[in-house]
PDB file of C-alpha atoms in Angstrom:
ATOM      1  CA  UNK A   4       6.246 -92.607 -16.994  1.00  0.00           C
ATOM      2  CA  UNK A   5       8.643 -93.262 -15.063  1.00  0.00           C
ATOM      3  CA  UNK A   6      10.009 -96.780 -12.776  1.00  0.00           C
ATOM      4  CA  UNK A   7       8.673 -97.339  -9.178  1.00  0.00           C
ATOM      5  CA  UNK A   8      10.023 -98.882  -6.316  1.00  0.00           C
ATOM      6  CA  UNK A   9       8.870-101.480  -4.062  1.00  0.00           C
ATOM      7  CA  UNK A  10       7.746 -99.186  -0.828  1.00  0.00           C
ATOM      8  CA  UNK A  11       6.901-102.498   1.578  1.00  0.00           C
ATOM      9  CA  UNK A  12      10.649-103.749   0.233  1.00  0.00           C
ATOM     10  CA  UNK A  13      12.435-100.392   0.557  1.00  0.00           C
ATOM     11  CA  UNK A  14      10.695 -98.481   3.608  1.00  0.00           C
ATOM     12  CA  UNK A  15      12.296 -95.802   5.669  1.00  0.00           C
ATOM     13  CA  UNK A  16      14.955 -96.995   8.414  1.00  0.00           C
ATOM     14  CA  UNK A  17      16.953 -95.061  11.113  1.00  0.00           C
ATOM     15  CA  UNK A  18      20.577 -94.418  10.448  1.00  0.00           C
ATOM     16  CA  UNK A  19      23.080 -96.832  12.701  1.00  0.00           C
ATOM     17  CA  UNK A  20      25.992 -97.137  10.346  1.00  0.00           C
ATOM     18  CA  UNK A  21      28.504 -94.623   9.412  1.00  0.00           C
ATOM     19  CA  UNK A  22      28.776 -96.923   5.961  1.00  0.00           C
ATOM     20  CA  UNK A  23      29.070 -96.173   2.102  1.00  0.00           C
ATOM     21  CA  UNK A  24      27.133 -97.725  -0.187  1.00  0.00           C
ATOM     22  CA  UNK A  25      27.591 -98.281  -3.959  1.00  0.00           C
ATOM     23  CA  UNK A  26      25.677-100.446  -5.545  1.00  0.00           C
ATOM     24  CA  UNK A  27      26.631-100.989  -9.716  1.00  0.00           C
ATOM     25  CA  UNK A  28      28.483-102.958 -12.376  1.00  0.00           C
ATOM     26  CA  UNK A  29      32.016-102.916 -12.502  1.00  0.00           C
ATOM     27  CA  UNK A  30      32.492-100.477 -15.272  1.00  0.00           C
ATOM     28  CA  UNK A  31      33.821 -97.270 -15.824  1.00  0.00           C
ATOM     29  CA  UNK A  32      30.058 -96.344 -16.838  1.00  0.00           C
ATOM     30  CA  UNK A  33      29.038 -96.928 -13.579  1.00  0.00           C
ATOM     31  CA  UNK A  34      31.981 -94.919 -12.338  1.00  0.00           C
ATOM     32  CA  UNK A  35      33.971 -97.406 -10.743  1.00  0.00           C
ATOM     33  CA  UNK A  36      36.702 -95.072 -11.556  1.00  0.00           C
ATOM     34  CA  UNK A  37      36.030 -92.624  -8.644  1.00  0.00           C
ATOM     35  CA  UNK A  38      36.216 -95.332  -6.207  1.00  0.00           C
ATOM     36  CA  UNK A  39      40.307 -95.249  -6.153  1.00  0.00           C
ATOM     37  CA  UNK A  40      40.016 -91.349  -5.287  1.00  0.00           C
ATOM     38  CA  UNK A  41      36.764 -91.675  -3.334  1.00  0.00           C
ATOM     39  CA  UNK A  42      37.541 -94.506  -0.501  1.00  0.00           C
ATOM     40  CA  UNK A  43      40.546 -92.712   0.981  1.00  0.00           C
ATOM     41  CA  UNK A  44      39.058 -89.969   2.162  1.00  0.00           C
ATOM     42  CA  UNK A  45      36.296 -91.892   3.302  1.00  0.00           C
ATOM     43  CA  UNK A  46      38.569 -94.461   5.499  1.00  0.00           C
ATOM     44  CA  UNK A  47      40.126 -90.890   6.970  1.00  0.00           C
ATOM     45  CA  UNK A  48      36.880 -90.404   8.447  1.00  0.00           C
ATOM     46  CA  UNK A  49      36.611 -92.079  12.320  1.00  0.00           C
ATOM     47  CA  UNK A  50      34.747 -95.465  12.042  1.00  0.00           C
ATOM     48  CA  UNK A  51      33.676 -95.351   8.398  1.00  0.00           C
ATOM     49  CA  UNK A  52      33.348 -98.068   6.493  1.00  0.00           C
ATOM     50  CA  UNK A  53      32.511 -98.914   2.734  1.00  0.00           C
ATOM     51  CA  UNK A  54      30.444-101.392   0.893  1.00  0.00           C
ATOM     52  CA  UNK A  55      30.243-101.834  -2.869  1.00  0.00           C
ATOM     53  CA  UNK A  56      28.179-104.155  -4.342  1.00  0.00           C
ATOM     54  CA  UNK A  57      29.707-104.328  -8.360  1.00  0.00           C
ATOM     55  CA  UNK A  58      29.475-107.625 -10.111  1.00  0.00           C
ATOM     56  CA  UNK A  59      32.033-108.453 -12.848  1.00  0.00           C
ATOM     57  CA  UNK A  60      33.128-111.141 -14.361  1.00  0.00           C
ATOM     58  CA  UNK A  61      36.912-111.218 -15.981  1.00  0.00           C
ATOM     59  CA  UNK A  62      38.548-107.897 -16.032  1.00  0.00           C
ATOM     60  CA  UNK A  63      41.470-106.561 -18.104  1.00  0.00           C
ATOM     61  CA  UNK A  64      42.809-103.120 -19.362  1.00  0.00           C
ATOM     62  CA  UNK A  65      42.334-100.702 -17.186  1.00  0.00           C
ATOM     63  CA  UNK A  66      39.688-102.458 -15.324  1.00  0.00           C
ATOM     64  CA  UNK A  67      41.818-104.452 -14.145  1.00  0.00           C
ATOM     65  CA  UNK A  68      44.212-102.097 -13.416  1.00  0.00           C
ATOM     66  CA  UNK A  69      41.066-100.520 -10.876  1.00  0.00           C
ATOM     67  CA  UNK A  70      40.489-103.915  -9.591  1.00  0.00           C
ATOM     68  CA  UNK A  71      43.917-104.613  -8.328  1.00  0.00           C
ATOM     69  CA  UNK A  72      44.740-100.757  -6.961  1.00  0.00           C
ATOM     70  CA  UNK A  73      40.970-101.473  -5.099  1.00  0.00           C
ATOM     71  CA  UNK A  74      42.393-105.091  -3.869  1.00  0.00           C
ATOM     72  CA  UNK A  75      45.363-103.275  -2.539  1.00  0.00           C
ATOM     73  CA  UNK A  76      43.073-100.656  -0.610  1.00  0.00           C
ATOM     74  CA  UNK A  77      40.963-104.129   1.377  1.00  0.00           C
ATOM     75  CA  UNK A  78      44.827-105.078   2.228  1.00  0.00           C
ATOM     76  CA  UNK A  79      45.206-101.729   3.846  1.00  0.00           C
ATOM     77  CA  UNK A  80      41.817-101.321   5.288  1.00  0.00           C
ATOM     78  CA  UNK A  81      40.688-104.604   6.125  1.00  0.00           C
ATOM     79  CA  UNK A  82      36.916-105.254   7.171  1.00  0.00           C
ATOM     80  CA  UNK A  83      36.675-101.533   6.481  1.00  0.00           C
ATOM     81  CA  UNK A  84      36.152-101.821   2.755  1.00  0.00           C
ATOM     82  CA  UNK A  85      33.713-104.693   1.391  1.00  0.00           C
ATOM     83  CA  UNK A  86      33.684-105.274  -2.338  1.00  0.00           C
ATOM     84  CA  UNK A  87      30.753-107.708  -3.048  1.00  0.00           C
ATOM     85  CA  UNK A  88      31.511-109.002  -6.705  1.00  0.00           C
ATOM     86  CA  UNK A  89      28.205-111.243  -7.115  1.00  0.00           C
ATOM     87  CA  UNK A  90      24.641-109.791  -7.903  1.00  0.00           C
ATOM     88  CA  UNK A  91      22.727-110.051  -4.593  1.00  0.00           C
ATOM     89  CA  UNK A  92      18.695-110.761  -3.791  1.00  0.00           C
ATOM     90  CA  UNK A  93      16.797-107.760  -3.295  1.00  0.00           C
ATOM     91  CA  UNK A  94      16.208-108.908   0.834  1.00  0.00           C
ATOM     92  CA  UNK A  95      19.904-108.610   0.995  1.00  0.00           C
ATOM     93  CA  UNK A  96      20.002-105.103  -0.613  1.00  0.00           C
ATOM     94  CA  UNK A  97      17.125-103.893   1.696  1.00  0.00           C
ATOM     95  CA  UNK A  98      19.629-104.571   4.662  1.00  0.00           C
ATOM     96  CA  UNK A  99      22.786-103.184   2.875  1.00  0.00           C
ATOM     97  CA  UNK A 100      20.942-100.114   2.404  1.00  0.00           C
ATOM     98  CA  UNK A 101      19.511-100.283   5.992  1.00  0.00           C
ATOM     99  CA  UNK A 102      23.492-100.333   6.766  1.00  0.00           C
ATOM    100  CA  UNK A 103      24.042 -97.430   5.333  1.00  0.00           C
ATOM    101  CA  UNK A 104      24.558 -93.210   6.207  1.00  0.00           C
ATOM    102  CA  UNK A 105      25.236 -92.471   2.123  1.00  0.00           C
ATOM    103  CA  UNK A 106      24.254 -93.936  -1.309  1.00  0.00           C
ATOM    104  CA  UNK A 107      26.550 -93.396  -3.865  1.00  0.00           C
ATOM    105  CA  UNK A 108      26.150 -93.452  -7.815  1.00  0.00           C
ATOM    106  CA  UNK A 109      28.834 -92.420  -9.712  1.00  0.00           C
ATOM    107  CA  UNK A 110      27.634 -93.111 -12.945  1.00  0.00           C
ATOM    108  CA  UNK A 111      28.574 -91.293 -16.140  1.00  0.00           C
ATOM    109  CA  UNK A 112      25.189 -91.814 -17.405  1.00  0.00           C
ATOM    110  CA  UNK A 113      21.815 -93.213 -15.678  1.00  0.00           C
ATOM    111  CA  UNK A 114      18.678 -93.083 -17.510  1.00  0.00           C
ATOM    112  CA  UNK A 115      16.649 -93.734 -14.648  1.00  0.00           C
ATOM    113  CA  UNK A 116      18.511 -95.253 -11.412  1.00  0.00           C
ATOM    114  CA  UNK A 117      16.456 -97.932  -9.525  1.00  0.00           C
ATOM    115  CA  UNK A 118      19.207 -98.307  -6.796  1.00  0.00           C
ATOM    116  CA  UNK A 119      18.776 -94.271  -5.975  1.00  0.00           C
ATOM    117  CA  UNK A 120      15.547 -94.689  -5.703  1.00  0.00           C
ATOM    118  CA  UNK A 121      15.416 -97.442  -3.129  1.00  0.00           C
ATOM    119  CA  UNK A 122      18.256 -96.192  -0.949  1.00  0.00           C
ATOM    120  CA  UNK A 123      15.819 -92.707  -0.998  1.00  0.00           C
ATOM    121  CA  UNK A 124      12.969 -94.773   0.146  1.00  0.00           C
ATOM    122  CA  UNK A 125      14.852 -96.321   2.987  1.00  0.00           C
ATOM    123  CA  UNK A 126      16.192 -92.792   4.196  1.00  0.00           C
ATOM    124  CA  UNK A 127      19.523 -92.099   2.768  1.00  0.00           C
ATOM    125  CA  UNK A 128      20.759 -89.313   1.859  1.00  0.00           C
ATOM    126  CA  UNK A 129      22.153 -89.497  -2.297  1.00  0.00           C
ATOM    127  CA  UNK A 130      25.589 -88.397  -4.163  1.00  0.00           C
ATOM    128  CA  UNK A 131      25.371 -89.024  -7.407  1.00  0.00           C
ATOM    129  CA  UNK A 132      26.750 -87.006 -10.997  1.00  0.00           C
ATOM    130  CA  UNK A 133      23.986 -84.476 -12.518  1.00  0.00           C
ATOM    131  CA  UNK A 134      23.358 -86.666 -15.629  1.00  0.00           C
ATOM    132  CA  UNK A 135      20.456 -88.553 -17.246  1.00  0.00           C
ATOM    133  CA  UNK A 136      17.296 -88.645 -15.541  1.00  0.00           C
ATOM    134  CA  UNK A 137      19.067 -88.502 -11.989  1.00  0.00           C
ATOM    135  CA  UNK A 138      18.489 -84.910 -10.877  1.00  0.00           C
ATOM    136  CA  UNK A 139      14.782 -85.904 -11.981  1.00  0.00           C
ATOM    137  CA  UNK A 140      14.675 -88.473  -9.342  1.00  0.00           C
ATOM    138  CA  UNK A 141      16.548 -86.775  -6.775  1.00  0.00           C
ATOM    139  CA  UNK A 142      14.952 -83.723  -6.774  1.00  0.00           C
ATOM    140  CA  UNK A 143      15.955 -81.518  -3.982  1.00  0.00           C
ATOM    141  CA  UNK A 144      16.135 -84.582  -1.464  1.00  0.00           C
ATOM    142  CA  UNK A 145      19.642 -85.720  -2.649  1.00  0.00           C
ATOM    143  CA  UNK A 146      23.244 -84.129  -4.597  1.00  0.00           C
ATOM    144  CA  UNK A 147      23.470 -84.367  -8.212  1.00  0.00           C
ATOM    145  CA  UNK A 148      27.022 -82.473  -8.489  1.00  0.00           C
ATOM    146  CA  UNK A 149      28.860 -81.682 -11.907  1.00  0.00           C
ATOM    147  CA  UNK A 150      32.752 -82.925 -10.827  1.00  0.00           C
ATOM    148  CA  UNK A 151      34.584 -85.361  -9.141  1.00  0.00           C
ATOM    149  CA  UNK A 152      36.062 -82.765  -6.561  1.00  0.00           C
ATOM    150  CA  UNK A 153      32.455 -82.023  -5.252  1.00  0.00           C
ATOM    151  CA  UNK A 154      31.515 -85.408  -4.986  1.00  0.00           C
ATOM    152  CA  UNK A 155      34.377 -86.238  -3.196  1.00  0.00           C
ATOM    153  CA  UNK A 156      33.521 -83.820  -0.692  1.00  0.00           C
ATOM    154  CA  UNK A 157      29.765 -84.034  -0.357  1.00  0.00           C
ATOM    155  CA  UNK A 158      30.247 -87.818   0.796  1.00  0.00           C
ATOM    156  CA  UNK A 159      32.767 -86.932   3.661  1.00  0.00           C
ATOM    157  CA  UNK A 160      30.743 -83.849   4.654  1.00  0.00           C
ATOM    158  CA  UNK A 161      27.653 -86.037   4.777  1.00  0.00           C
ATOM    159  CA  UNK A 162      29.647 -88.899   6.698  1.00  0.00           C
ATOM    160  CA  UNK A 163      30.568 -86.621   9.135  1.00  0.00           C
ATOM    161  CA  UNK A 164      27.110 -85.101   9.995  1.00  0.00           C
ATOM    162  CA  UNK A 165      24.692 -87.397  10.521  1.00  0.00           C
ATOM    163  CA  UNK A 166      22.518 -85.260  11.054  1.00  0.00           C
ATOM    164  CA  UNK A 167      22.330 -83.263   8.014  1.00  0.00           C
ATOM    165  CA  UNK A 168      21.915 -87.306   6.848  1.00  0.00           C
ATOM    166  CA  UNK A 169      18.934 -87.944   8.959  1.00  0.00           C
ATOM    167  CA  UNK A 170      17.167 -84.631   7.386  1.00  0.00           C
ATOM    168  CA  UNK A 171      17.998 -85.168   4.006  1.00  0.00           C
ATOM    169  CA  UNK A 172      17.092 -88.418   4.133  1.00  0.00           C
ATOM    170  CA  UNK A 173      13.367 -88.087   5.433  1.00  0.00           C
ATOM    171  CA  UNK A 174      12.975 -85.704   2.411  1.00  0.00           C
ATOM    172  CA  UNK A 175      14.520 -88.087   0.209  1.00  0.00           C
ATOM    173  CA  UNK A 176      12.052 -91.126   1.679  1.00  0.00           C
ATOM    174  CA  UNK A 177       9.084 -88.376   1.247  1.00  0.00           C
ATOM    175  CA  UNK A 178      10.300 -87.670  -2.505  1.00  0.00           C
ATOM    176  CA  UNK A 179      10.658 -91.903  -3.179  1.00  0.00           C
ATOM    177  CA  UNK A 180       6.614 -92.009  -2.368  1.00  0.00           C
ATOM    178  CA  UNK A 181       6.080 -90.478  -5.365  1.00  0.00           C
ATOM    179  CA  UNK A 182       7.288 -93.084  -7.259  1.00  0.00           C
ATOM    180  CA  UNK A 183       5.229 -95.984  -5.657  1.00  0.00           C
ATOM    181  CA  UNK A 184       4.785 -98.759  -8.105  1.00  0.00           C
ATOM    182  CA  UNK A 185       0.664 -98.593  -7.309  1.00  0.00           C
ATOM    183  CA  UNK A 186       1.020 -94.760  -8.371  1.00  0.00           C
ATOM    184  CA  UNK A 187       3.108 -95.857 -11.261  1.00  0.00           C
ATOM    185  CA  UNK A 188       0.481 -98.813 -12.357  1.00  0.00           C
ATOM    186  CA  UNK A 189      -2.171 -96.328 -12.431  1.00  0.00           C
ATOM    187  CA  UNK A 190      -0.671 -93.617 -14.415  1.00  0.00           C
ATOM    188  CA  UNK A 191       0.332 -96.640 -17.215  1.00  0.00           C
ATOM    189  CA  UNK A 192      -3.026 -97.742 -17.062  1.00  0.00           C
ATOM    190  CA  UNK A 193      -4.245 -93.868 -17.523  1.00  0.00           C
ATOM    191  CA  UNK A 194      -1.949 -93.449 -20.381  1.00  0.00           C
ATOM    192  CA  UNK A 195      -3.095 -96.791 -21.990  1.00  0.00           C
ATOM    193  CA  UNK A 196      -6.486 -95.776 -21.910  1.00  0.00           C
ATOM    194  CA  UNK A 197      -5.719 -92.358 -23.213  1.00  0.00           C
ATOM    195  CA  UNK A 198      -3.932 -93.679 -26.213  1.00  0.00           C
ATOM    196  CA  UNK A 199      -6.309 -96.204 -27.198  1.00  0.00           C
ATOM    197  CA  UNK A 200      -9.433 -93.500 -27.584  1.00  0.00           C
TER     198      UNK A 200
END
């Protein structure tokens, strides 16, 4: 049985924002990794802009080594590029996904993803690597690619078609439904009951 997601949190919003989301810790398991490739290309594209929400505390090692090449990048691209390094209330992450034309999740593994699932049920379009129980939640309402060259790629294609972003993303807000945490309370309960005969 899987997680659910808050549908009167997370509901389905029109696309404004020609923004970037990632929302994870900062740790190469999360992928922060791909960020140094990934946010170039994105600031090539007219008027985009990136937000990253990735809490960490100290950093060292090649962390750090991210950190500092990503420090230099907010130098370059000013308001542009917003690293958020401090957990945030789910009312903020409603808007911040609101804000956004694509989700991101790089991570190297993801049993489940929570944040996928929420940026689905607002209406956005997801890139994310084809591991753990990802392509499960995606379905066909999202990307679950195999390398960093086609991830690359998907998010600047998506970022410059909105409306390929605005169709995948009513699927993907369709597909989130599924996972309704009253849908999800019942199965439990079903299974419960099942297992206790």
């Amino acid at each position: 049985i899987p997680n659910g997601v808050d549908l009167q949190l997370f509901d389905y919003y029109p696309i404004t924002k020609k923004n970037v989301l990632f929302i994870g810790r900062f740790s190469k398991d999360k992928g922060i990794d791909i960020l140094t490739k990934l946010i170039p290309p994105i600031m090539s594209v007219k008027d985009a802009t990136f937000t990253a929400v990735c809490p960490y505390g100290a950093v060292d090692g090649e962390l750090k080594e991210i950190r500092e090449s990503i420090q230099k990048m907010q130098d370059k691209y000013g308001e542009r590029l917003k690293i958020i390094n401090k957990p945030q209330d789910q009312q903020i992450l409603k808007d911040l996904y609101r804000n956004c034309q694509v989700y991101i999740q790089p991570s190297k593994y993801e049993s489940f993803g929570l944040c996928i699932l929420e940026a689905m049920a607002t209406g956005r379009p997801v890139v994310a690597f084809k591991v753990g129980g990802i392509p499960e939640v995606i379905g066909d309402s999202g990307f679950a690619l195999t390398n960093r060259r086609g991830f690359i790629y998907k998010v600047k294609e998506l970022l410059e078609n909105k409306r390929e972003c605005v169709m995948i993303g009513k699927k993907a807000s369709k597909r989130a439904k599924k996972f309704d945490w009253n849908l999800i309370a019942q199965k439990t309960i079903k299974y419960y009951e099942e297992v206790k005969k």
